[in-house]
GROMACS .gro file of C-alpha atoms in nm:
model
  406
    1UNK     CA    1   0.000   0.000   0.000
    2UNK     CA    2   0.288   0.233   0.105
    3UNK     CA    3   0.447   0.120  -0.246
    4UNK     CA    4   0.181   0.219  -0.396
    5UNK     CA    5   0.108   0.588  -0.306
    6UNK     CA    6   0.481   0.669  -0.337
    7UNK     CA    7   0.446   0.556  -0.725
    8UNK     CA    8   0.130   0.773  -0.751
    9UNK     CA    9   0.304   1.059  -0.567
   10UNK     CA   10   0.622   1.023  -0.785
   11UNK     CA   11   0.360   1.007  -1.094
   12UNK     CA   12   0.184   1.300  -1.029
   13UNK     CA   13   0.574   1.540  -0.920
   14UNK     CA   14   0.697   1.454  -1.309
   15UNK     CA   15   0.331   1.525  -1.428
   16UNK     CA   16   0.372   1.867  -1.291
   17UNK     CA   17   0.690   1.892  -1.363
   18UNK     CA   18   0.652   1.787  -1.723
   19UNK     CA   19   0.348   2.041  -1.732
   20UNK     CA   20   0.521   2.336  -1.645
   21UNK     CA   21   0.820   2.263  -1.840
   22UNK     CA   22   0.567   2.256  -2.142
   23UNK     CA   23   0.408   2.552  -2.035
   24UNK     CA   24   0.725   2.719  -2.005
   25UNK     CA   25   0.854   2.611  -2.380
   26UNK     CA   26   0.411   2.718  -2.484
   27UNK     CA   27   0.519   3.059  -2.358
   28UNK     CA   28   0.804   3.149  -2.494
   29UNK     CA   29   0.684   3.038  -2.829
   30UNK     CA   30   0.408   3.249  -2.742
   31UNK     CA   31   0.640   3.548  -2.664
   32UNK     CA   32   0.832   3.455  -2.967
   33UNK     CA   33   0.560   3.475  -3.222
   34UNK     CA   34   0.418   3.786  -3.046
   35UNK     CA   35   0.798   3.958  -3.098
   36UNK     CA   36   0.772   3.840  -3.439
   37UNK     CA   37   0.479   4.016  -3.523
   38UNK     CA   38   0.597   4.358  -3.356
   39UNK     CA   39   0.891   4.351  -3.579
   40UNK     CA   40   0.708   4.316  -3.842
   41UNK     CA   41   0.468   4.578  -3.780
   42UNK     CA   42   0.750   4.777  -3.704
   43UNK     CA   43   0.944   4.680  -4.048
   44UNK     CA   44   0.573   4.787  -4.225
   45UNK     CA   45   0.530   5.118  -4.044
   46UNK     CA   46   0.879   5.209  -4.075
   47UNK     CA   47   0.791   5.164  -4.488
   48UNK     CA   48   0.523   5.372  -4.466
   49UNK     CA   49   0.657   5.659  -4.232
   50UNK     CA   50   0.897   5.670  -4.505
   51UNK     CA   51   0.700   5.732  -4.811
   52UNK     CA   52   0.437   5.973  -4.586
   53UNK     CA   53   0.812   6.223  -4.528
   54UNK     CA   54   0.927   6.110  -4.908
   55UNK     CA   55   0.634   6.144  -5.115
   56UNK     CA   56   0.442   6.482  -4.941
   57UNK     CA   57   0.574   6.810  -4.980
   58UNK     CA   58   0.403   6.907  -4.579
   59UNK     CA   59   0.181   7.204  -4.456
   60UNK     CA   60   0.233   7.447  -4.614
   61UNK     CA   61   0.404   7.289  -4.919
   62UNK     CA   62   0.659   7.585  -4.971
   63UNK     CA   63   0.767   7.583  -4.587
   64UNK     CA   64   1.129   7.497  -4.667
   65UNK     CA   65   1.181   7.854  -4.816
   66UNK     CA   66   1.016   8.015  -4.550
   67UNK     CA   67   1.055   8.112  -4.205
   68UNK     CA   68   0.727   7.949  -4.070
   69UNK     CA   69   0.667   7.629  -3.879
   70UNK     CA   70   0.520   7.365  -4.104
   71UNK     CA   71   0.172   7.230  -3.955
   72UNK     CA   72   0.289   6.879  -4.167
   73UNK     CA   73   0.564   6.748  -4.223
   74UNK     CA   74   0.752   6.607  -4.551
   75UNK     CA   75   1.048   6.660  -4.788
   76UNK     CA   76   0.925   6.605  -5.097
   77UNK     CA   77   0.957   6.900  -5.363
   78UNK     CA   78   0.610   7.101  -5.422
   79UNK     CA   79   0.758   7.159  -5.773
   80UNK     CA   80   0.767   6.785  -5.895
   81UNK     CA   81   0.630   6.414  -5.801
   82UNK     CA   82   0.777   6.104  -5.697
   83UNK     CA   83   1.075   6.029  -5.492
   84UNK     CA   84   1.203   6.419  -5.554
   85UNK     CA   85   1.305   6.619  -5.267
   86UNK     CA   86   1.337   6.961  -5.165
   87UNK     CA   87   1.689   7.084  -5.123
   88UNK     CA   88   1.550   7.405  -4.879
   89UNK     CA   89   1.351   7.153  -4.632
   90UNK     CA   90   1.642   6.926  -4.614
   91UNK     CA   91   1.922   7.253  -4.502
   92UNK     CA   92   1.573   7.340  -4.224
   93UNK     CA   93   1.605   6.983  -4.092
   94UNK     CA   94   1.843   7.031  -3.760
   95UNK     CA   95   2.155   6.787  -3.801
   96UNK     CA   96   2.164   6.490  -3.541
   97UNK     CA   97   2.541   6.489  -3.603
   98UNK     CA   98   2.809   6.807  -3.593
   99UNK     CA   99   2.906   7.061  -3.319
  100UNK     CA  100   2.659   7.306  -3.237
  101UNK     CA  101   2.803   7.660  -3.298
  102UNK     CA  102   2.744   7.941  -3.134
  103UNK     CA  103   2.757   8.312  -3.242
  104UNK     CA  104   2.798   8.510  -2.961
  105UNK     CA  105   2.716   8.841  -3.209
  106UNK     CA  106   2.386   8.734  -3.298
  107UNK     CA  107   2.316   8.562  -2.924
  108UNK     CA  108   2.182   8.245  -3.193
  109UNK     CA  109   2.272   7.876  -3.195
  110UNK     CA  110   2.329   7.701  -3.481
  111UNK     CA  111   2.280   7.387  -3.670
  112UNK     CA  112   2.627   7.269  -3.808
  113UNK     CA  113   2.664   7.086  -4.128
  114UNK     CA  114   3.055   7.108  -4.198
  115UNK     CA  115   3.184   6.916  -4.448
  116UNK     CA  116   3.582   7.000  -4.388
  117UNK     CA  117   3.732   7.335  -4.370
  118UNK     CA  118   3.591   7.618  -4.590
  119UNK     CA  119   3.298   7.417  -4.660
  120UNK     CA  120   2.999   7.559  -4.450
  121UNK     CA  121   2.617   7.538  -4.384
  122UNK     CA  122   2.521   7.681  -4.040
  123UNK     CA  123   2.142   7.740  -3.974
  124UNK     CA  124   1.970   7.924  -3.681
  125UNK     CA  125   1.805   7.640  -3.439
  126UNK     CA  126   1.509   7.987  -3.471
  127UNK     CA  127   1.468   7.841  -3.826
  128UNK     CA  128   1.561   7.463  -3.838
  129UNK     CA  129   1.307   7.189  -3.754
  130UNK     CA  130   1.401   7.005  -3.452
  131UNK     CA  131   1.287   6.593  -3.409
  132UNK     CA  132   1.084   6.618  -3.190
  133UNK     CA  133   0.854   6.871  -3.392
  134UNK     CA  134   0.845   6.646  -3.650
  135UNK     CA  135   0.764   6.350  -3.463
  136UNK     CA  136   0.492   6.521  -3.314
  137UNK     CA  137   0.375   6.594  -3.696
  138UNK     CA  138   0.445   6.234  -3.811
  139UNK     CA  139   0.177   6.168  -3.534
  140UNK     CA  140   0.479   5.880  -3.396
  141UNK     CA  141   0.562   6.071  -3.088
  142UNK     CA  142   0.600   5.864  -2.744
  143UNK     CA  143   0.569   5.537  -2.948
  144UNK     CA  144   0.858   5.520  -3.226
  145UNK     CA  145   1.184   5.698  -3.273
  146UNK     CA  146   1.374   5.742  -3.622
  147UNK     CA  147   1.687   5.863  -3.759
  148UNK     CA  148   1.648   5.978  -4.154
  149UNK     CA  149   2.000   5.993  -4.353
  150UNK     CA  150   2.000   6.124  -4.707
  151UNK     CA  151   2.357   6.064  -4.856
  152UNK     CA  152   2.459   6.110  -5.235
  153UNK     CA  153   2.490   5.791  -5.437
  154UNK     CA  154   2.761   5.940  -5.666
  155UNK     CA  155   3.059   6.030  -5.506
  156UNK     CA  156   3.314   6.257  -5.663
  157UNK     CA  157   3.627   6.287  -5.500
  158UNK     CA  158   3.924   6.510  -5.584
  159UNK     CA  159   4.286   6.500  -5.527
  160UNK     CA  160   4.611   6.686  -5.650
  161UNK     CA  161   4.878   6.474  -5.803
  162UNK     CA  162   5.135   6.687  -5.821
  163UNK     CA  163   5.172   7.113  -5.769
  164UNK     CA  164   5.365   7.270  -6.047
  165UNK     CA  165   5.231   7.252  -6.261
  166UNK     CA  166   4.832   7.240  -6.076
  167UNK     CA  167   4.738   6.900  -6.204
  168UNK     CA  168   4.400   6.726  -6.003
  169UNK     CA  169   4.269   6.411  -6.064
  170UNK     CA  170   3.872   6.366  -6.096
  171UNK     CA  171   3.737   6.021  -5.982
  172UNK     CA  172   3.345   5.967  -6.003
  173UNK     CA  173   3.208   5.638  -5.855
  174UNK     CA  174   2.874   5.534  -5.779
  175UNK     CA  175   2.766   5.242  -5.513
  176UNK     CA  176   3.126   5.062  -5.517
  177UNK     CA  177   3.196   5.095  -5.887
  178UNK     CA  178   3.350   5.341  -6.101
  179UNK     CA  179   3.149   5.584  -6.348
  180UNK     CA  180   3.369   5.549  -6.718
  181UNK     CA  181   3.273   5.780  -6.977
  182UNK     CA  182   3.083   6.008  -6.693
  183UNK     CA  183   3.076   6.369  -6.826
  184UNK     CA  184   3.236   6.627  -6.554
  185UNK     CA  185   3.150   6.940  -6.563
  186UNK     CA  186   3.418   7.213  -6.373
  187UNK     CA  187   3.393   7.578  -6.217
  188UNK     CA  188   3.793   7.622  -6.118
  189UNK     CA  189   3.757   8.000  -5.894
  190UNK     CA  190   4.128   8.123  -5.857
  191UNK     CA  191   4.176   8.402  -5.608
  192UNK     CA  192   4.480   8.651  -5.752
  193UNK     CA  193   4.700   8.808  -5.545
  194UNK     CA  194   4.858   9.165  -5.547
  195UNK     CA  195   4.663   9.500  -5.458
  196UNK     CA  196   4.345   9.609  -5.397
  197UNK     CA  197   4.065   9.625  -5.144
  198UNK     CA  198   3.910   9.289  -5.210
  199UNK     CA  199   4.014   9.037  -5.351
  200UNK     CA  200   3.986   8.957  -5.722
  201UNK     CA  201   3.953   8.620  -5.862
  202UNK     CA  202   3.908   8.404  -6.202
  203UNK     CA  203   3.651   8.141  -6.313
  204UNK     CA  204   3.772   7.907  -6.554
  205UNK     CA  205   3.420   7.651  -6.704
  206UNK     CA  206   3.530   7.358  -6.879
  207UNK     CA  207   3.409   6.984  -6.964
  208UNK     CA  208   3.585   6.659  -6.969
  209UNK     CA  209   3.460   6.259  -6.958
  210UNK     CA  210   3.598   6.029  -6.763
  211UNK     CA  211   3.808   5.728  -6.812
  212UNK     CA  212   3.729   5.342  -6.802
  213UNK     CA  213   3.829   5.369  -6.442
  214UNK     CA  214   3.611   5.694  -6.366
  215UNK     CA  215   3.840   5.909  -6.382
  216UNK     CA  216   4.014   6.252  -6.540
  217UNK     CA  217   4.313   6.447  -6.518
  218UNK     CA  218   4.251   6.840  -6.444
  219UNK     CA  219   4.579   7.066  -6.564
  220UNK     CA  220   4.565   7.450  -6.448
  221UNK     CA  221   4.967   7.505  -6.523
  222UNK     CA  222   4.973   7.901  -6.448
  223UNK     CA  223   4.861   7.861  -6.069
  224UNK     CA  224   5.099   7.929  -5.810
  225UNK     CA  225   4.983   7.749  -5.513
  226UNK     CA  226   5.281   7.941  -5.292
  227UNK     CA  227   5.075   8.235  -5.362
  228UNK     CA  228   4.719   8.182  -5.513
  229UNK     CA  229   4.395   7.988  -5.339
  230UNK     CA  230   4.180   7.832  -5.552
  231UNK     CA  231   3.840   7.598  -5.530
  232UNK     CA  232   3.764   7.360  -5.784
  233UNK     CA  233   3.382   7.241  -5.812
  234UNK     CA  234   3.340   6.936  -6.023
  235UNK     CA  235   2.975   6.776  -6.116
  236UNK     CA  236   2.927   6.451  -6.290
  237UNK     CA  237   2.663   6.316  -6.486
  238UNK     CA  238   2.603   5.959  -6.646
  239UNK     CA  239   2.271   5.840  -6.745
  240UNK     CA  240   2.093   6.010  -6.519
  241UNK     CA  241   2.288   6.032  -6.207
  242UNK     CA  242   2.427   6.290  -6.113
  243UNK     CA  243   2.731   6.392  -5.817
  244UNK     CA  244   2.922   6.690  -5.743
  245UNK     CA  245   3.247   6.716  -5.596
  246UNK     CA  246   3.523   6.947  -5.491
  247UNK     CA  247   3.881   7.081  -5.372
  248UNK     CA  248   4.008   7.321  -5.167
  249UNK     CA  249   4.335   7.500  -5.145
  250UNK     CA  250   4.372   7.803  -4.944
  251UNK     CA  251   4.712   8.007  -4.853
  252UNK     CA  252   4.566   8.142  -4.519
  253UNK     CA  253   4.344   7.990  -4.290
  254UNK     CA  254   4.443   8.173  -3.955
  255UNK     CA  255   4.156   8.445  -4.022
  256UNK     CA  256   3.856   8.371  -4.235
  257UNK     CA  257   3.486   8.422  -4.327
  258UNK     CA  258   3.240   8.184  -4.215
  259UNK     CA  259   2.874   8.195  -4.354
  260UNK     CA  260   2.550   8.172  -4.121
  261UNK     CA  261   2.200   8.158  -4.327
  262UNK     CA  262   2.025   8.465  -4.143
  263UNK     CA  263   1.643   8.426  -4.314
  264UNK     CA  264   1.527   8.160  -4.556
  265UNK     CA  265   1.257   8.373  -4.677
  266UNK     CA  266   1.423   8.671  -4.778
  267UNK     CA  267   1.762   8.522  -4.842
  268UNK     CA  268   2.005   8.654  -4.655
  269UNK     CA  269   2.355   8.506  -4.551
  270UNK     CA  270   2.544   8.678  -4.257
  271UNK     CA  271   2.930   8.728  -4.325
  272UNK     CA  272   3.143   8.693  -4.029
  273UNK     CA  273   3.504   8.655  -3.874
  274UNK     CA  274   3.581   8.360  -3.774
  275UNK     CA  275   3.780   8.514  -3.485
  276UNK     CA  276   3.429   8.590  -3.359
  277UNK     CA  277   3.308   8.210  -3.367
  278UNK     CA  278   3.603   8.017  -3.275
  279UNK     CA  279   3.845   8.232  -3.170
  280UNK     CA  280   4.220   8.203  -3.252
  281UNK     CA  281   4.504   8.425  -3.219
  282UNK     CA  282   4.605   8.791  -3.414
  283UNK     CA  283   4.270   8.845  -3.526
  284UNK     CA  284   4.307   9.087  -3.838
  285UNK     CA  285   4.040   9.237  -4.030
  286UNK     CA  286   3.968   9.040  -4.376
  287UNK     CA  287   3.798   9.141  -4.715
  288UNK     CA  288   3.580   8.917  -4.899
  289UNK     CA  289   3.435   8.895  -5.195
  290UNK     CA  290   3.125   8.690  -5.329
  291UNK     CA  291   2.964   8.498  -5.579
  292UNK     CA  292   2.685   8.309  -5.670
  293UNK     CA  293   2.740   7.985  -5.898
  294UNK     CA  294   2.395   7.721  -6.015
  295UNK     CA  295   2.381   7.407  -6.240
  296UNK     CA  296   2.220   7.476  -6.556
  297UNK     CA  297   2.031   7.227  -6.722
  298UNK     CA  298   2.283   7.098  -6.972
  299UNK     CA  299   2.478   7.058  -6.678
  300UNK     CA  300   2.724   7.352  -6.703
  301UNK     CA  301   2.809   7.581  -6.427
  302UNK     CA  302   2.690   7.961  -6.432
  303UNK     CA  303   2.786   8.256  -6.235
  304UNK     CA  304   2.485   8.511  -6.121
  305UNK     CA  305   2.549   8.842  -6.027
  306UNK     CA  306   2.462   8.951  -5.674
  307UNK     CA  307   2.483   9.318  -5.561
  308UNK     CA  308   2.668   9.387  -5.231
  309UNK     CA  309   2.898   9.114  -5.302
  310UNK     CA  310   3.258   9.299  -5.132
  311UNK     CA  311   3.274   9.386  -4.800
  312UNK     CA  312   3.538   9.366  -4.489
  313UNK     CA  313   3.461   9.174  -4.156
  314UNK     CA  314   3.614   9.228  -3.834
  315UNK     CA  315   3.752   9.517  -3.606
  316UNK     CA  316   3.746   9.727  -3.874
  317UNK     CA  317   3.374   9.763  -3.875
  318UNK     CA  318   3.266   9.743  -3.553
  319UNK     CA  319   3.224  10.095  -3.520
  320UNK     CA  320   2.937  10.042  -3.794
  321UNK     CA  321   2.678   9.907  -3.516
  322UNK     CA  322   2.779   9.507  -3.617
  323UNK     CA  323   3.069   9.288  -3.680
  324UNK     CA  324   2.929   9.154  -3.969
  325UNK     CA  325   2.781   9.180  -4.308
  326UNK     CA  326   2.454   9.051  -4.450
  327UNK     CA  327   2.439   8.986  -4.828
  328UNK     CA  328   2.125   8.867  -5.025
  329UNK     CA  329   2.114   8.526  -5.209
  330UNK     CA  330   1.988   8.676  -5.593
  331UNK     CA  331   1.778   8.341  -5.637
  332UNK     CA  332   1.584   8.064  -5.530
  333UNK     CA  333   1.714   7.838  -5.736
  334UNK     CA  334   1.981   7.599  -5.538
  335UNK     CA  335   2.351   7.694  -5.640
  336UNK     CA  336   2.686   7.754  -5.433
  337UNK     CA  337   2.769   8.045  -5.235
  338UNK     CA  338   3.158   8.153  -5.323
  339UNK     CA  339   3.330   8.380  -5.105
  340UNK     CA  340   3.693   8.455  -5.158
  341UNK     CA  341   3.853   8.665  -4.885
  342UNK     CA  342   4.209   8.799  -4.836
  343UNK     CA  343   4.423   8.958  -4.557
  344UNK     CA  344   4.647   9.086  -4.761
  345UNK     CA  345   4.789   9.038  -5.042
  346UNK     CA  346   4.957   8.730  -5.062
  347UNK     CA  347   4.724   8.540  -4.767
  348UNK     CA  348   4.396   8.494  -4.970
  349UNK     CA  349   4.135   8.226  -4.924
  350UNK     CA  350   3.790   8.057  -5.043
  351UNK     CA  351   3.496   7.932  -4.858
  352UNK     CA  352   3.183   7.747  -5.005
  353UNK     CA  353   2.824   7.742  -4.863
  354UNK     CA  354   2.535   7.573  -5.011
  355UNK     CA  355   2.224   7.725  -5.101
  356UNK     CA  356   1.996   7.415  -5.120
  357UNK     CA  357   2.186   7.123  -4.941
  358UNK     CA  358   2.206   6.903  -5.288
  359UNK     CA  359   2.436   7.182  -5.465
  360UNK     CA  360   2.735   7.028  -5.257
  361UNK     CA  361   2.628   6.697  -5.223
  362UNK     CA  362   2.608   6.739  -4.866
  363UNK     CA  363   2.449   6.444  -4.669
  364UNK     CA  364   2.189   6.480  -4.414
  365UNK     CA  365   2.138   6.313  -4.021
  366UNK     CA  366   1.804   6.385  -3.884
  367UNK     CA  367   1.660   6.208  -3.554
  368UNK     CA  368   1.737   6.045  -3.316
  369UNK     CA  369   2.020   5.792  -3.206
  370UNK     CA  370   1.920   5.471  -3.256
  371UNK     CA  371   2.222   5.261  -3.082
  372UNK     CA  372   2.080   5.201  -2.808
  373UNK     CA  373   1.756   5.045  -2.916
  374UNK     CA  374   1.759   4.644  -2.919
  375UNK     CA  375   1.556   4.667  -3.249
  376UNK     CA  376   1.607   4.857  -3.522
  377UNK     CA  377   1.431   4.825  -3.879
  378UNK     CA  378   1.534   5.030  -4.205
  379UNK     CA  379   1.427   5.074  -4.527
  380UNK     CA  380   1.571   5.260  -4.851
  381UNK     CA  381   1.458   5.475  -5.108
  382UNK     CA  382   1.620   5.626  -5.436
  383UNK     CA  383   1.541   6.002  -5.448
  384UNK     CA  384   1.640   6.287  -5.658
  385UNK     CA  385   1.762   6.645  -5.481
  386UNK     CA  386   1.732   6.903  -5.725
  387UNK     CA  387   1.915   6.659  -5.973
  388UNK     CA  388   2.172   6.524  -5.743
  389UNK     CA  389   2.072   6.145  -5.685
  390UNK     CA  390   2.018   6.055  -5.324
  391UNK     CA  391   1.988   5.766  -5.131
  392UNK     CA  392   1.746   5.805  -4.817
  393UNK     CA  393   1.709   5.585  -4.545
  394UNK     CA  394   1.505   5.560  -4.262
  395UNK     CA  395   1.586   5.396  -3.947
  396UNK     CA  396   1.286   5.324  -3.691
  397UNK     CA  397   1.272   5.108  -3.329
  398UNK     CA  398   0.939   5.124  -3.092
  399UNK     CA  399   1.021   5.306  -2.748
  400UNK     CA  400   0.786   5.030  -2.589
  401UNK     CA  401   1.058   4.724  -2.498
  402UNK     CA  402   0.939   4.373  -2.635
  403UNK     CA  403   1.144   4.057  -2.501
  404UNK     CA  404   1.161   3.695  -2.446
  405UNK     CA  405   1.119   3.616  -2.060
  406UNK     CA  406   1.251   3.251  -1.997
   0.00000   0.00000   0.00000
């Protein structure tokens, strides 16, 4: 009898046992399949989060050239359809990555999309869309992040083989392969020295197609880089794709002008010292001189005239009521702010700003950080930027934290 109830009591223990070990396994199938579906709700609404900011131009539809809030949020161009962006909502989109920079002579913070030295595109946070505006807009806010990149698919890079003469070599590649037979159009800006009160400078235009490895030899023979600066913009084009590149060389760097986008709507661009943004040491008053340069539709480079283009920035004109200069942007179409300055006459210099962010190729970071998120989904889309082909991608986790309990 004893025997007896000890079997049934053993019986029933690995019953149990067996029972919750299945229920155990049953739940975190359960838990698996249930994770497994959130992902791939998240992988669908991270697709269509994309297209709603791709494929809608927002409220109102011109608020990238503008100083207003938009009431909706999107990117894509008001002017056109499809995957086509707007280069002037993409420069009001405040960068996730980059220094802030503050101007202590406007009391502003900026928005800092710096692409090397000499190449500039500072925006007032007073103007640029922050994330969590447009997350509140994208109607996601509390229950998904994001992070939107938007980086050129053609990359031209430039580099100088050798100095005297000038000779700089061209190479155009697209996703890991090189671009033969790509046509390259070139703006080559010079900045002369001698005499003067601001500084004077050439503009060489020119066209050349690249080789079976993507690339092409540049020759400017009567530069002196001892004693001239000089900023060569390059854009490529190949069956419809389209890349811009460029190269720097400047003879003084200790004192320079740095660009800051003052209004979107009227245009302006302030002009200041960059001894009053980053400091440095013998700060010395510095002339400038700019220029406005656009694509034209067969792909050559054109200069525009602006009015107010000279002016001198730093001690010099403080006694004027500022310490800096505002100049006027003569269109809306997206081109490339020039500005040539000089300290005297043998230390000259260049600086490039964007006026639409695809007119440099420069890529975009907008969002959030997503490494710290133990699911992240993406998804891609081709897009066009005023002509300049794009790649956009959208990375997107829940904030709400989904795991297997064992």
């Amino acid at each position: 009898m004893a025997g007896s109830t000890i079997d049934h009591l053993v019986s029933v223990t690995v019953f149990l046992g067996a029972l919750m070990l299945f229920i155990g396994l049953f739940n975190q199938t359960i838990q698996t399949a249930i994770i497994y579906q959130h992902h791939r709700v998240l992988a669908v609404k991270c697709s269509d989060l994309l297209d709603n900011m791709l494929l809608n131009p927002g409220m109102p539809i011109d608020w990238g050239k503008s100083n207003v809030t938009p009431t909706g949020f999107g990117l894509q161009d008001p002017e056109f359809t499809q995957y086509r962006l707007s280069p002037f909502s993409l420069m009001r989109l405040q960068s996730a990555v980059g220094d802030t920079v503050y101007y202590p002579k406007t009391g502003q913070y900026y928005s800092n999309i710096t692409v090397g030295f000499g190449n500039f595109l500072l925006v007032p946070f007073t103007e640029a869309i922050n994330y969590s505006l447009a997350a509140r807009l994208l109607g996601i806010n509390g229950t998904y992040s994001f992070q939107l990149t938007v980086t050129p698919v053609v990359t031209v890079s430039i580099s100088k083989l050798q100095s005297n003469p000038l000779n700089l070599s061209v190479n155009v590649k697209g996703r890991g392969f090189p671009l033969p037979n790509a046509m390259v159009s070139y703006c080559f800006i010079t900045v002369k020295t001698g005499g003067g009160a601001y500084p004077s400078f050439t503009t060489d235009y020119g066209t050349v197609y690249t080789n079976a490895e993507g690339s092409a030899v540049l020759s400017f023979p009567s530069v002196d880089e001892d004693n001239d600066s000089y900023v060569l913009i390059a854009y490529a084009h190949l069956s419809g794709l389209i890349g811009v590149g460029y190269y720097e060389h400047v003879t003084h760097d200790e004192n320079y002008v740095v660009p800051f986008i003052s209004d979107f709507e009227e245009r302006t661009v302030i002009i200041a010292h960059s001894y009053d943004v980053h400091g440095g040491d013998n700060p010395a008053a510095i002339a400038y001189n700019a220029t406005f340069v656009l694509l034209t539709e067969d792909f050559t480079l054109r200069e525009v005239p602006m009015e107010n283009s000279t002016g001198k920035v730093g001690k010099i004109n403080y006694g004027e009521g500022k310490p800096y200069k505002t100049i006027t942007i003569p269109t809306y179409n997206p081109g490339i702010l020039v500005i040539t300055y000089k300290k005297s006459a043998v230390e000259t210099g260049v600086v490039l700003m964007p006026w639409g962010i695809s007119s440099l190729a420069f890529p975009v970071v907008f969002g959030d950080d997503p490494s710290s998120s133990d699911w992240v989904t993406t998804d891609l889309r081709q897009v066009i930027v005023n002509d300049i082909a794009y790649q956009a991608k959208l990375a997107l986790w829940s904030l709400e934290g989904y795991q297997v309990i064992g």
